[in-house]
Coordinates of N, CA and C in Angstrom, one line a residue:
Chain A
X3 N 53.4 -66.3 -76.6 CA 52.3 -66.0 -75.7 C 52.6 -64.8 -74.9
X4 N 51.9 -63.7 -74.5 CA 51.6 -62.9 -73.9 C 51.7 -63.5 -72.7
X5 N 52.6 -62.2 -71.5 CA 52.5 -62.3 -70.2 C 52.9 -61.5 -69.5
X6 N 52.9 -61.6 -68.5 CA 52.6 -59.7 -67.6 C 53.8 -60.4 -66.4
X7 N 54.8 -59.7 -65.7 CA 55.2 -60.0 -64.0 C 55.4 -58.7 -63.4
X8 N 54.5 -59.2 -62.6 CA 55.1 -58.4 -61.1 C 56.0 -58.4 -60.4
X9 N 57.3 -58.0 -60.4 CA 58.3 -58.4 -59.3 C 57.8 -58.4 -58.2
X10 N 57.2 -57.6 -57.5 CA 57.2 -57.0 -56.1 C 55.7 -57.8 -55.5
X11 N 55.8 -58.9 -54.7 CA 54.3 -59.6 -54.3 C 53.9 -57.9 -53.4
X12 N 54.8 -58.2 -52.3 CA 54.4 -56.8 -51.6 C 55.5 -56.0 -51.4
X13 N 54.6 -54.4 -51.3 CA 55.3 -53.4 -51.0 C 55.1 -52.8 -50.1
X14 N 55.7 -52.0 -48.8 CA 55.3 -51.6 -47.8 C 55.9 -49.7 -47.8
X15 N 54.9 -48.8 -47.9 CA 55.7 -47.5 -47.6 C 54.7 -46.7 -46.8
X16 N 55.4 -45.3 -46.3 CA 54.7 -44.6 -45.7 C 54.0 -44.4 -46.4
X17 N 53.2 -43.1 -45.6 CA 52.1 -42.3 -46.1 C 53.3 -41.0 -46.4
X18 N 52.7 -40.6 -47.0 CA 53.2 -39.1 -48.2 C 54.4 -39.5 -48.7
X19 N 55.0 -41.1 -48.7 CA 56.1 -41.1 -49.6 C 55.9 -41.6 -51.1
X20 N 56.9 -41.5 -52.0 CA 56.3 -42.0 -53.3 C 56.3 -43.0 -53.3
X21 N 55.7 -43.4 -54.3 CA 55.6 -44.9 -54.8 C 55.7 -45.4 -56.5
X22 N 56.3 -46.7 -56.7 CA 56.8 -46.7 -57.7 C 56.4 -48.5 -58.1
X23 N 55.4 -49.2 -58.3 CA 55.0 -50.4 -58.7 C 55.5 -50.6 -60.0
X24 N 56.1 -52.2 -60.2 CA 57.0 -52.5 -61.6 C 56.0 -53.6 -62.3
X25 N 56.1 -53.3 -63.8 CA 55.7 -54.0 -64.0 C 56.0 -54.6 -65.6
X26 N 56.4 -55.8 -66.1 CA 57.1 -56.1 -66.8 C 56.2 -57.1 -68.2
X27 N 55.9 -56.5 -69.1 CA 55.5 -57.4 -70.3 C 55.9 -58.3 -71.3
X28 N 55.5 -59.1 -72.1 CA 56.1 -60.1 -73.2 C 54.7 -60.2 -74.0
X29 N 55.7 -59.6 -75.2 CA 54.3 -59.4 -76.0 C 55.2 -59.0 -77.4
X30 N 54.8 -59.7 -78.8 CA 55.2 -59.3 -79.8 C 55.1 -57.8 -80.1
X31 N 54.2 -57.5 -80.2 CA 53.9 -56.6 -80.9 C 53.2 -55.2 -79.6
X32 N 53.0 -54.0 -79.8 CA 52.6 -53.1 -79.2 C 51.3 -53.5 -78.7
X33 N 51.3 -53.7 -77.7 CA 50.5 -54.2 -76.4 C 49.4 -52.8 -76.1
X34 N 47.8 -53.0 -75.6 CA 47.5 -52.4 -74.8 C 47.5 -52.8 -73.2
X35 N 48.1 -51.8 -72.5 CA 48.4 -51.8 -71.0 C 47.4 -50.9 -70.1
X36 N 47.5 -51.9 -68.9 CA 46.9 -51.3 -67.9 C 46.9 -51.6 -66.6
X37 N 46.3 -50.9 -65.7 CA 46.6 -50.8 -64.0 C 45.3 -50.6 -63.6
X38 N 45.1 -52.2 -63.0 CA 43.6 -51.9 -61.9 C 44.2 -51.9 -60.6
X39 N 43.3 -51.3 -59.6 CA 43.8 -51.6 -58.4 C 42.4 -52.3 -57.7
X40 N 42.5 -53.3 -56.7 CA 41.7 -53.6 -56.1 C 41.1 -53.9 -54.9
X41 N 40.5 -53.4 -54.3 CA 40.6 -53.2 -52.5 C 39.5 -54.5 -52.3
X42 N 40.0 -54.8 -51.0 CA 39.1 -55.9 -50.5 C 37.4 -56.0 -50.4
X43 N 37.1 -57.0 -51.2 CA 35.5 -56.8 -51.5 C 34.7 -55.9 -52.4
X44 N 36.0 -55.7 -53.4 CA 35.5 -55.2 -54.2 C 36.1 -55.5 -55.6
X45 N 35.3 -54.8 -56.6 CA 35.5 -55.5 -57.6 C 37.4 -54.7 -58.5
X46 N 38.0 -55.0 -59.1 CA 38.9 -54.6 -60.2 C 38.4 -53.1 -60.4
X47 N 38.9 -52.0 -60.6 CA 39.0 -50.7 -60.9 C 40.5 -50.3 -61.6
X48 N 39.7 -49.7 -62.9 CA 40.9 -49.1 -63.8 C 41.0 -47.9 -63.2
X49 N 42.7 -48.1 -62.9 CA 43.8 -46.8 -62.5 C 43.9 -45.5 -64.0
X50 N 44.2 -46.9 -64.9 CA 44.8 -45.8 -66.3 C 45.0 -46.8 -67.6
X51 N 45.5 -46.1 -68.5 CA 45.7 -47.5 -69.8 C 46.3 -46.4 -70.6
X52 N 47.5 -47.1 -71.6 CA 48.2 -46.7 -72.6 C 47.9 -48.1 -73.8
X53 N 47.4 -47.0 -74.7 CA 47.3 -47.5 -76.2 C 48.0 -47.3 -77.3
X54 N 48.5 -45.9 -77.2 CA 49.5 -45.1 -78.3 C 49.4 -43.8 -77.7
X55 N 50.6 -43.0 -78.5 CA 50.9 -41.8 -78.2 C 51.5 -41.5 -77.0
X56 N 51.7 -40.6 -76.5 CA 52.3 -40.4 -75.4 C 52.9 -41.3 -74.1
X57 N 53.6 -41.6 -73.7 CA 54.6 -42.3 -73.0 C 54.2 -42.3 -71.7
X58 N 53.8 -41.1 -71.1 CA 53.6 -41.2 -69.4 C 51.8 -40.6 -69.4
X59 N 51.0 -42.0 -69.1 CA 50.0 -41.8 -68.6 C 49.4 -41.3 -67.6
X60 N 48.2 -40.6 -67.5 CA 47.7 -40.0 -66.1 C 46.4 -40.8 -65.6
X61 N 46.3 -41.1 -64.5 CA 45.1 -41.7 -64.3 C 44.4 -41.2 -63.6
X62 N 43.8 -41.8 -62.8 CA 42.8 -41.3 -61.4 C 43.9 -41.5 -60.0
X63 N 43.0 -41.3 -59.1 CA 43.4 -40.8 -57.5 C 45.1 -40.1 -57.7
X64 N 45.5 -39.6 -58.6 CA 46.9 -39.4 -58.9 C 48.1 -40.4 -59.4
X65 N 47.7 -41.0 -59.6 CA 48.4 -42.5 -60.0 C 48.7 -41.9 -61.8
X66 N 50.3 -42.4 -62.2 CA 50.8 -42.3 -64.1 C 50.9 -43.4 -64.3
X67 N 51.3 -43.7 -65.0 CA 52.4 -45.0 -65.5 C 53.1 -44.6 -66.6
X68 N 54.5 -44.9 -66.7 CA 55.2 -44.9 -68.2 C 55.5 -46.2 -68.7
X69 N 55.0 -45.7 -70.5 CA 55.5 -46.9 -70.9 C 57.0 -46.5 -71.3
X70 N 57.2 -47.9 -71.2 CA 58.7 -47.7 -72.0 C 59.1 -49.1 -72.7
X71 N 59.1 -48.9 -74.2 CA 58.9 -50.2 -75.2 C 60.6 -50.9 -75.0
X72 N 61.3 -50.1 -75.0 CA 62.7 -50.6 -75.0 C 63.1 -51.6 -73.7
X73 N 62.3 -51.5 -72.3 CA 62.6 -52.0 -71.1 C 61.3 -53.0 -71.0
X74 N 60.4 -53.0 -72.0 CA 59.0 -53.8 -71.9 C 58.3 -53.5 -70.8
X75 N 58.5 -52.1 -69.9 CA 58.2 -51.8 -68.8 C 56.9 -50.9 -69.0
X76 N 56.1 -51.1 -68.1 CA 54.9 -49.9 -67.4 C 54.7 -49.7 -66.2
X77 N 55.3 -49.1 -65.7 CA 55.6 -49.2 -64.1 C 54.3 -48.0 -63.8
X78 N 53.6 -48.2 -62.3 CA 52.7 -46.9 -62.2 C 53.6 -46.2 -60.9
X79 N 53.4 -44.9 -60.5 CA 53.7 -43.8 -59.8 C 53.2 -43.4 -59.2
X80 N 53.2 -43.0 -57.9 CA 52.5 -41.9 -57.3 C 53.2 -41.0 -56.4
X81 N 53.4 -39.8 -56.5 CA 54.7 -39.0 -55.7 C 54.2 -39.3 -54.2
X82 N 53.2 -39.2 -53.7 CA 52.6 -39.0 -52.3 C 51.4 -39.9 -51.9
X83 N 51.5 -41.1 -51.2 CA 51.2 -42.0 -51.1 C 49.8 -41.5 -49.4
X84 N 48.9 -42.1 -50.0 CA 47.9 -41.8 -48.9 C 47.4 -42.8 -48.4
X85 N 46.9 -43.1 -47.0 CA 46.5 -44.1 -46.8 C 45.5 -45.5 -47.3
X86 N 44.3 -44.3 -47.9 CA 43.9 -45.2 -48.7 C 43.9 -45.7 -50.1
X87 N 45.4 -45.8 -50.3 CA 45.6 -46.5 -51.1 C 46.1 -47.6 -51.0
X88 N 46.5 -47.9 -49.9 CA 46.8 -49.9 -49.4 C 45.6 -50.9 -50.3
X89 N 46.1 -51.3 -51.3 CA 44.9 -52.1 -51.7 C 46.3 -53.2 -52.8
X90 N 45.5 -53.9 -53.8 CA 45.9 -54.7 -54.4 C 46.3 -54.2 -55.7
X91 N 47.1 -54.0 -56.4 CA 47.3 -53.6 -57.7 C 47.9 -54.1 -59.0
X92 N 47.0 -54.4 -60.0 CA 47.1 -55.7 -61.4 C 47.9 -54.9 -62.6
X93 N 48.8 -55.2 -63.0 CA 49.3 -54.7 -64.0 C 48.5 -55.8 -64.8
X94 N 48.1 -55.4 -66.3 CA 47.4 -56.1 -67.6 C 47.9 -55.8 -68.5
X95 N 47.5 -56.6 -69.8 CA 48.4 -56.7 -71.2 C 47.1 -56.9 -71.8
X96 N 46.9 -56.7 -73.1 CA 45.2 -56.9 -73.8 C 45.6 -56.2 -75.3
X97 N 46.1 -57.4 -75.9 CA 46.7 -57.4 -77.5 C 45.8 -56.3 -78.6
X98 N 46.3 -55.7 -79.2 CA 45.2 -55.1 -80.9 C 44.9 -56.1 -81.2
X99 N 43.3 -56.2 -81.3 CA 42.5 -56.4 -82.1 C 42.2 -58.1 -80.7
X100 N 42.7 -58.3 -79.8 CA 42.1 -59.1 -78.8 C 41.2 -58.4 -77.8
X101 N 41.0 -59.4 -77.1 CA 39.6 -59.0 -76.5 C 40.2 -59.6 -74.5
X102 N 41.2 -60.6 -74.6 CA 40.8 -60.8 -73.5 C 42.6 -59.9 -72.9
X103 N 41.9 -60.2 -71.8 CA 43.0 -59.5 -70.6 C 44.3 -60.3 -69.9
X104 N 45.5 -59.9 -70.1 CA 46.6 -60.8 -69.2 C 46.9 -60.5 -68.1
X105 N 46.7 -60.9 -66.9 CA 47.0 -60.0 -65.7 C 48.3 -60.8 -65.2
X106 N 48.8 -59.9 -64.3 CA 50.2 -60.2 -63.9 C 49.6 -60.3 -62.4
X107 N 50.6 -60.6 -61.8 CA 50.1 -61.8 -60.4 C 49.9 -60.7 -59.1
X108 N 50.5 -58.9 -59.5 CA 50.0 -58.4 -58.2 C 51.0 -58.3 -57.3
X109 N 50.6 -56.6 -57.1 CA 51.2 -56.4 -55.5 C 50.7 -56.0 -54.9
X110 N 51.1 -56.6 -53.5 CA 49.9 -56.0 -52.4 C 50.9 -54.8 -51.9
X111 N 50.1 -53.6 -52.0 CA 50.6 -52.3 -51.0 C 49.9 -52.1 -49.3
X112 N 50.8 -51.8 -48.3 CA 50.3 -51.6 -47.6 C 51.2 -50.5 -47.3
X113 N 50.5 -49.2 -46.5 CA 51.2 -47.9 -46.3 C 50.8 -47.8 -44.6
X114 N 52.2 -47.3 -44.5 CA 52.9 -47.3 -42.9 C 52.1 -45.9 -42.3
X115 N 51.2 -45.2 -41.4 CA 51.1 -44.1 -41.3 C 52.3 -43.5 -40.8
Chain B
X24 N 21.5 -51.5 -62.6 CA 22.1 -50.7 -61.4 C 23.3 -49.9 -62.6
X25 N 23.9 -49.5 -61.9 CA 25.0 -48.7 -63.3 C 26.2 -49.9 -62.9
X26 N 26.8 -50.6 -62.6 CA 27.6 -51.8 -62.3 C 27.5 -53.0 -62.7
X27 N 28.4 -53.8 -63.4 CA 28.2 -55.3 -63.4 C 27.7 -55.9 -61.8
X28 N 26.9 -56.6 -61.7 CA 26.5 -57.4 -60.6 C 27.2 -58.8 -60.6
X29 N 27.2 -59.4 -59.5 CA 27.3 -61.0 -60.1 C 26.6 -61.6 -58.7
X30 N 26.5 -62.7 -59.5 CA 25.4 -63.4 -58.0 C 26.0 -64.7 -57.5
X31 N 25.6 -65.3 -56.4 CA 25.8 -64.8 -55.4 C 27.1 -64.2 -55.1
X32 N 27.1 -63.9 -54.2 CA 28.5 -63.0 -53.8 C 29.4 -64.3 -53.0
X33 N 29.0 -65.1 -52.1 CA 29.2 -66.4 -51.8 C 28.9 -67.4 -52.3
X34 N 29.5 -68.4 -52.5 CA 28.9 -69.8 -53.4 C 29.7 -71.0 -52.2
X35 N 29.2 -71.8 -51.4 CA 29.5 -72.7 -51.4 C 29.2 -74.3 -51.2
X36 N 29.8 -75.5 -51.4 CA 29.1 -76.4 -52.3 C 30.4 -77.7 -52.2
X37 N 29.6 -79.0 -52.4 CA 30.5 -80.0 -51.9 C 30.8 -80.0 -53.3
X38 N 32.1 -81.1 -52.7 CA 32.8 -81.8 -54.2 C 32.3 -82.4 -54.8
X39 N 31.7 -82.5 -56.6 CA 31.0 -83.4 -57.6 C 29.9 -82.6 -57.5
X40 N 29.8 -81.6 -56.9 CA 28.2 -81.4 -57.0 C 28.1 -79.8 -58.2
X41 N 27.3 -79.5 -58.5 CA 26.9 -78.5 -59.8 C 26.5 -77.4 -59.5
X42 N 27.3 -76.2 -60.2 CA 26.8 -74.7 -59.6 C 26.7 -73.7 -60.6
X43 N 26.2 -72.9 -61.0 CA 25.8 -72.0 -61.5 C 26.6 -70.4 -60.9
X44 N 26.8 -69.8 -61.8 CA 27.2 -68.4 -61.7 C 26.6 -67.3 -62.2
X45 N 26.2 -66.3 -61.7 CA 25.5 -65.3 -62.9 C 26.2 -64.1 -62.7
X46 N 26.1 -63.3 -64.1 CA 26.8 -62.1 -64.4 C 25.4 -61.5 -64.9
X47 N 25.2 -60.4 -64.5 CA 24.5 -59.1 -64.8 C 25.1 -57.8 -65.8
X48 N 25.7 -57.9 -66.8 CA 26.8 -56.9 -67.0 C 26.1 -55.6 -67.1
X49 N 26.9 -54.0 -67.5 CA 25.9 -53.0 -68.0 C 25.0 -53.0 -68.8
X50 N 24.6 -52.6 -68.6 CA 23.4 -52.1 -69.8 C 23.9 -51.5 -71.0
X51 N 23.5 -52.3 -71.9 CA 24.2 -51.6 -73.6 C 25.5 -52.4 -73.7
X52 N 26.1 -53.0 -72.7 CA 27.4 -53.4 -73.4 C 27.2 -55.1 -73.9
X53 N 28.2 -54.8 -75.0 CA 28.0 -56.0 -76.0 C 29.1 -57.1 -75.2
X54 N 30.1 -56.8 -74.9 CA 30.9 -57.7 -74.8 C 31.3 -57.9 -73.3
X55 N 31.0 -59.4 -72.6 CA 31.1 -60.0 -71.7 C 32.1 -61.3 -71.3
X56 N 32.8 -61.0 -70.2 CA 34.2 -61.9 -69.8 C 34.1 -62.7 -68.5
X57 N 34.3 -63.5 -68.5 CA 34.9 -64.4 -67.5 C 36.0 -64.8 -66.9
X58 N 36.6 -64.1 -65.6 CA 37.7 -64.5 -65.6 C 38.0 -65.2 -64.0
X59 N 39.0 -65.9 -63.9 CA 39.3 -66.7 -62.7 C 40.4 -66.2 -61.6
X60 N 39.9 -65.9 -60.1 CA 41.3 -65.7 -59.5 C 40.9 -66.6 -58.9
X61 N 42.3 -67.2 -58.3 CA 42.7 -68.2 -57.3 C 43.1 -67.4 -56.1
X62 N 43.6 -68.0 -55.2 CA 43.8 -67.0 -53.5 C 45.7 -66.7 -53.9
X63 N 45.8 -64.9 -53.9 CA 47.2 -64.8 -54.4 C 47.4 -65.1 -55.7
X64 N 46.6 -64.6 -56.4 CA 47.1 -64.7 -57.7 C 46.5 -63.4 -58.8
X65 N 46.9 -63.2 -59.9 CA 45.7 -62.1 -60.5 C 44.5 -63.1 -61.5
X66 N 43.8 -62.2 -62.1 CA 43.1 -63.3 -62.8 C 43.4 -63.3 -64.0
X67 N 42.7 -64.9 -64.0 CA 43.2 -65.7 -65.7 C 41.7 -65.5 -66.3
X68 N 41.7 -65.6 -67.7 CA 40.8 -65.6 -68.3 C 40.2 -66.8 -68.5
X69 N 39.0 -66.5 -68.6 CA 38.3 -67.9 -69.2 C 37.2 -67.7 -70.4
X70 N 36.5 -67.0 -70.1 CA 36.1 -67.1 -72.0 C 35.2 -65.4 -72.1
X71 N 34.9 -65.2 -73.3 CA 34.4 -64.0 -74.0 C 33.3 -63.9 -74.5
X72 N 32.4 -63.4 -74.5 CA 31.1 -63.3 -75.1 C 31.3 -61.7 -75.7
X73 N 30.4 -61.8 -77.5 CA 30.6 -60.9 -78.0 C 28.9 -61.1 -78.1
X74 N 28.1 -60.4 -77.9 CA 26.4 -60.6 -78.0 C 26.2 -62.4 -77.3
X75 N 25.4 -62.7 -78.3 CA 25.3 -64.1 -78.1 C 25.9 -65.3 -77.5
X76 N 27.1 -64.6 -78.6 CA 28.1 -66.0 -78.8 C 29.5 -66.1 -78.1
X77 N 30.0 -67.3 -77.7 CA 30.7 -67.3 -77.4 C 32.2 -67.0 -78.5
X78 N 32.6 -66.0 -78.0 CA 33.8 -65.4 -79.1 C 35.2 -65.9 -79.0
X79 N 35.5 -66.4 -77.7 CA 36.8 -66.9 -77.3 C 36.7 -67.9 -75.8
X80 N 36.9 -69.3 -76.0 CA 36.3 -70.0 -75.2 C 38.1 -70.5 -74.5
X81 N 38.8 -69.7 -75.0 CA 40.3 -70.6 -74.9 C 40.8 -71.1 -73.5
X82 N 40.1 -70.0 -72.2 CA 40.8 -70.3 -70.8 C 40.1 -71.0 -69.9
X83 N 38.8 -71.7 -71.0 CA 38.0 -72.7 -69.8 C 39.0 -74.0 -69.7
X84 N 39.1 -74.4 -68.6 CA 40.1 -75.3 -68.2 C 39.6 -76.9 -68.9
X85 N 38.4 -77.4 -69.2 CA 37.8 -78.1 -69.2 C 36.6 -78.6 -69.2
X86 N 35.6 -80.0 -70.3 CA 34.7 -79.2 -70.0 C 33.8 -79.6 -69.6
X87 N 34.4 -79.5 -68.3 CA 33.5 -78.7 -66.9 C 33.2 -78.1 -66.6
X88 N 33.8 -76.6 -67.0 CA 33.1 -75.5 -67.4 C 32.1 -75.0 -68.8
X89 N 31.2 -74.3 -68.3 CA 30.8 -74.0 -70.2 C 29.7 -72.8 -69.5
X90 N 29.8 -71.7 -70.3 CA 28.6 -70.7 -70.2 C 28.1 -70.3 -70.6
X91 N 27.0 -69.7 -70.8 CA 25.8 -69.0 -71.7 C 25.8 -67.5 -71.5
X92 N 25.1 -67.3 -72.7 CA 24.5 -65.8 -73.0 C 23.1 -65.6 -73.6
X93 N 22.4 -66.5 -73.5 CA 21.7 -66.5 -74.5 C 20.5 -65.2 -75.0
X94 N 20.4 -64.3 -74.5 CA 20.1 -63.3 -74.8 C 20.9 -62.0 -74.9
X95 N 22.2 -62.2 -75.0 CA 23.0 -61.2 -75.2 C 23.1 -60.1 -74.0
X96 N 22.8 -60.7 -72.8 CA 22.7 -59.9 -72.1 C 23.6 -60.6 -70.5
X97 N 22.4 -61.1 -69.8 CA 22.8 -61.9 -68.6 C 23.9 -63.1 -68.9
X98 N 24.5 -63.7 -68.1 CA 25.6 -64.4 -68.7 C 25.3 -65.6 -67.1
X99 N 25.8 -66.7 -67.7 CA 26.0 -67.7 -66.6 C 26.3 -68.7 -66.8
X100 N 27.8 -68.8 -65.5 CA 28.6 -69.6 -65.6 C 28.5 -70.9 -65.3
X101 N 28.9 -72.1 -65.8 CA 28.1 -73.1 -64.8 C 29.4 -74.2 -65.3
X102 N 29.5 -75.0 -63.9 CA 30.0 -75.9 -63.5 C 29.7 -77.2 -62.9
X103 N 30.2 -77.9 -63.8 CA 30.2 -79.5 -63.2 C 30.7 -80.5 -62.8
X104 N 30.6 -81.4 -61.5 CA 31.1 -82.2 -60.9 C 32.2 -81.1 -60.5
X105 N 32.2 -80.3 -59.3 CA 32.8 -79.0 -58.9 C 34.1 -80.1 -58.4
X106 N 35.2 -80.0 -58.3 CA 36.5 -80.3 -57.9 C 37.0 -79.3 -56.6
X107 N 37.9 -79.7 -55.7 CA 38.2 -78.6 -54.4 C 39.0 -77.5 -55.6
X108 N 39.9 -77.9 -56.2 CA 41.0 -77.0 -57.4 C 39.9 -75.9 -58.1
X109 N 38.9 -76.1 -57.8 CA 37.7 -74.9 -58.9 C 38.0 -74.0 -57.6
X110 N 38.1 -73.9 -56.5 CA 37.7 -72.8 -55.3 C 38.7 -71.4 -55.6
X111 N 38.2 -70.5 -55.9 CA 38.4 -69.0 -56.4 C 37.3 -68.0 -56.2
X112 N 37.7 -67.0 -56.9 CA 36.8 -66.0 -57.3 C 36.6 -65.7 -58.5
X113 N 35.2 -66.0 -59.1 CA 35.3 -65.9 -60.6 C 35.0 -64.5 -60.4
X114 N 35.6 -63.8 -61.7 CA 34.9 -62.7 -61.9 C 34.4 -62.3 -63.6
X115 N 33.5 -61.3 -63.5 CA 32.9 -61.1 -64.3 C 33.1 -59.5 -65.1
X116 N 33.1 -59.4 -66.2 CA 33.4 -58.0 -66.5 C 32.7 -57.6 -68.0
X117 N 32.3 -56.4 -68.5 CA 31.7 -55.9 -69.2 C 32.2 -54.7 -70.0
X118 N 32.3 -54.8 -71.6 CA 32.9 -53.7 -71.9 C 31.7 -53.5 -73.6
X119 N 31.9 -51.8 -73.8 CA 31.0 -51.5 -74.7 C 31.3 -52.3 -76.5
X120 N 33.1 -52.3 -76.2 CA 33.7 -52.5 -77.6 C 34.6 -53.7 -77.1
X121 N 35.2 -53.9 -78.5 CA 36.4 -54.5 -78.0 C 37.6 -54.2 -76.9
X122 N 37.6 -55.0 -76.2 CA 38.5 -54.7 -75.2 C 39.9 -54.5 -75.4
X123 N 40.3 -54.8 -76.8 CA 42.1 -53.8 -77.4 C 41.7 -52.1 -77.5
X124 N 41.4 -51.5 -76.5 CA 41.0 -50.4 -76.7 C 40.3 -49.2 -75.8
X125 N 39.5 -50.4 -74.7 CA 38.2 -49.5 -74.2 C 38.1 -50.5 -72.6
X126 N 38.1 -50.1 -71.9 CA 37.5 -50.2 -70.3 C 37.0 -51.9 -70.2
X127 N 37.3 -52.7 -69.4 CA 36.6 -53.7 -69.3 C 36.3 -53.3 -67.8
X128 N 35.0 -53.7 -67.6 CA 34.3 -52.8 -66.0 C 33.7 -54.4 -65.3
X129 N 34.4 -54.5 -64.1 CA 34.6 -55.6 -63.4 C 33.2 -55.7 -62.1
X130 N 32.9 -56.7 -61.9 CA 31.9 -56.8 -61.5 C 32.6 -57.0 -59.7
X131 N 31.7 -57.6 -58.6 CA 32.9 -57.7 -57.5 C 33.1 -59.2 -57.2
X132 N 32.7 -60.1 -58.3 CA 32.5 -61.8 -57.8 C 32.4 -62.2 -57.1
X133 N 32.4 -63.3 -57.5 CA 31.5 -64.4 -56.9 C 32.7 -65.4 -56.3
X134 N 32.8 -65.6 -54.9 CA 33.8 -66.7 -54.3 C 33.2 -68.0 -54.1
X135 N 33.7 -69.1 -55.0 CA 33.1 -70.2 -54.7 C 33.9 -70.9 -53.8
X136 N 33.7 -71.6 -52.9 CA 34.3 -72.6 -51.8 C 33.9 -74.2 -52.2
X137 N 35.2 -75.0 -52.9 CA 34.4 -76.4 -52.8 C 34.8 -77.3 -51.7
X138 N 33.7 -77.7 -50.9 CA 34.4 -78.7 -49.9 C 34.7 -80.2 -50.3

């Protein structure tokens, strides 16, 4: 069975420092991956997604993620962390040729000004 | 609206008693999801709609749960003899294709409270 972990429930950093959220899959076969982030009272919003090809994704608000098949890892990035981005953030797993979504349990970010 | 909707945005409701959920998804998209968060947790899935039909029913817990589509459009979740353990936020989400591939676009759910 497919499954997603978050190590980190929360993470606390400043503003303009980087940031580096982990996130760890189990999955036979080449997985599609992805990063919502979710702020209070609102709904799930996709950061980014890797399906094939290239290794280090680009997303929105400046957010990557790299995959790396050898560490089962997709960690997301951001060099310069701004305030609003304190919100909730879902690493997922979502098999070829499935349909539904594995989410991993989340970290809460909160940024120090 | 250009957004999944879902209704109400609050739900709450004694123990044993029966509730309804609705999902509004985009317009044009064929395939419709249901999924469960609990307080601290991310969400679990609970079933899939590909037009009509129900395409993958595997994460309804019981059945207590069961939902429709019946026009391949609006979706609604409904629940019976509600338990305090049902209290979450369902959520709801919409995508054009299969989701090994393409955007599943999340609605902002529905928090049910069972007392």
């Amino acid at each position: 069975a497919q499954s997603v972990t978050q190590p980190d429930i929360h993470i606390t950093v400043s503003e303009g420092a980087s940031l580096e959220l982990r996130c760890n899959y189990s999955y036979g076969a080449t997985p599609y991956l992805f990063w919502y982030v979710q702020s209070p009272g609102q709904g799930l919003q996709l950061l980014l997604k890797y399906f094939s090809g290239d290794t280090l994704v680009q997303g929105i608000k400046g957010f990557e993620a790299e995959f790396k098949r050898s560490q089962s890892s997709f960690n997301l990035r951001k060099p310069s962390v701004h305030w609003s981005d304190a919100a909730e953030y879902f690493c997922a797993v979502g098999p070829l040729g499935g349909n539904m979504l594995t989410f991993g349990g989340g970290t809460r970010l909160m940024v120090k000004p | 609206g250009a957004g999944v909707s879902q209704t109400p945005s609050n739900k709450v409701t004694e123990k044993g008693k029966y509730v309804e959920l609705r999902c509004d998804p985009i317009s044009g998209h064929t395939a419709l999801y249901w999924y469960r968060q609990s307080l601290g947790q991310g969400p679990e899935f609970l079933i899939y709609f590909q037009g009509t039909g129900a395409a993958d029913d595997s994460g309804l817990p019981n059945d207590r749960f069961f939902a429709v589509r019946p026009e391949g459009s609006v979706s609604t979740l409904k629940i019976q003899r509600t338990e305090r353990g049902d209290s979450a936020v369902y959520l709801c989400a919409s995508s054009s294709t299969r989701a090994g591939g393409h955007e599943q676009f999340f609605g902002p759910g529905t928090r049910l409270t069972v007392l």
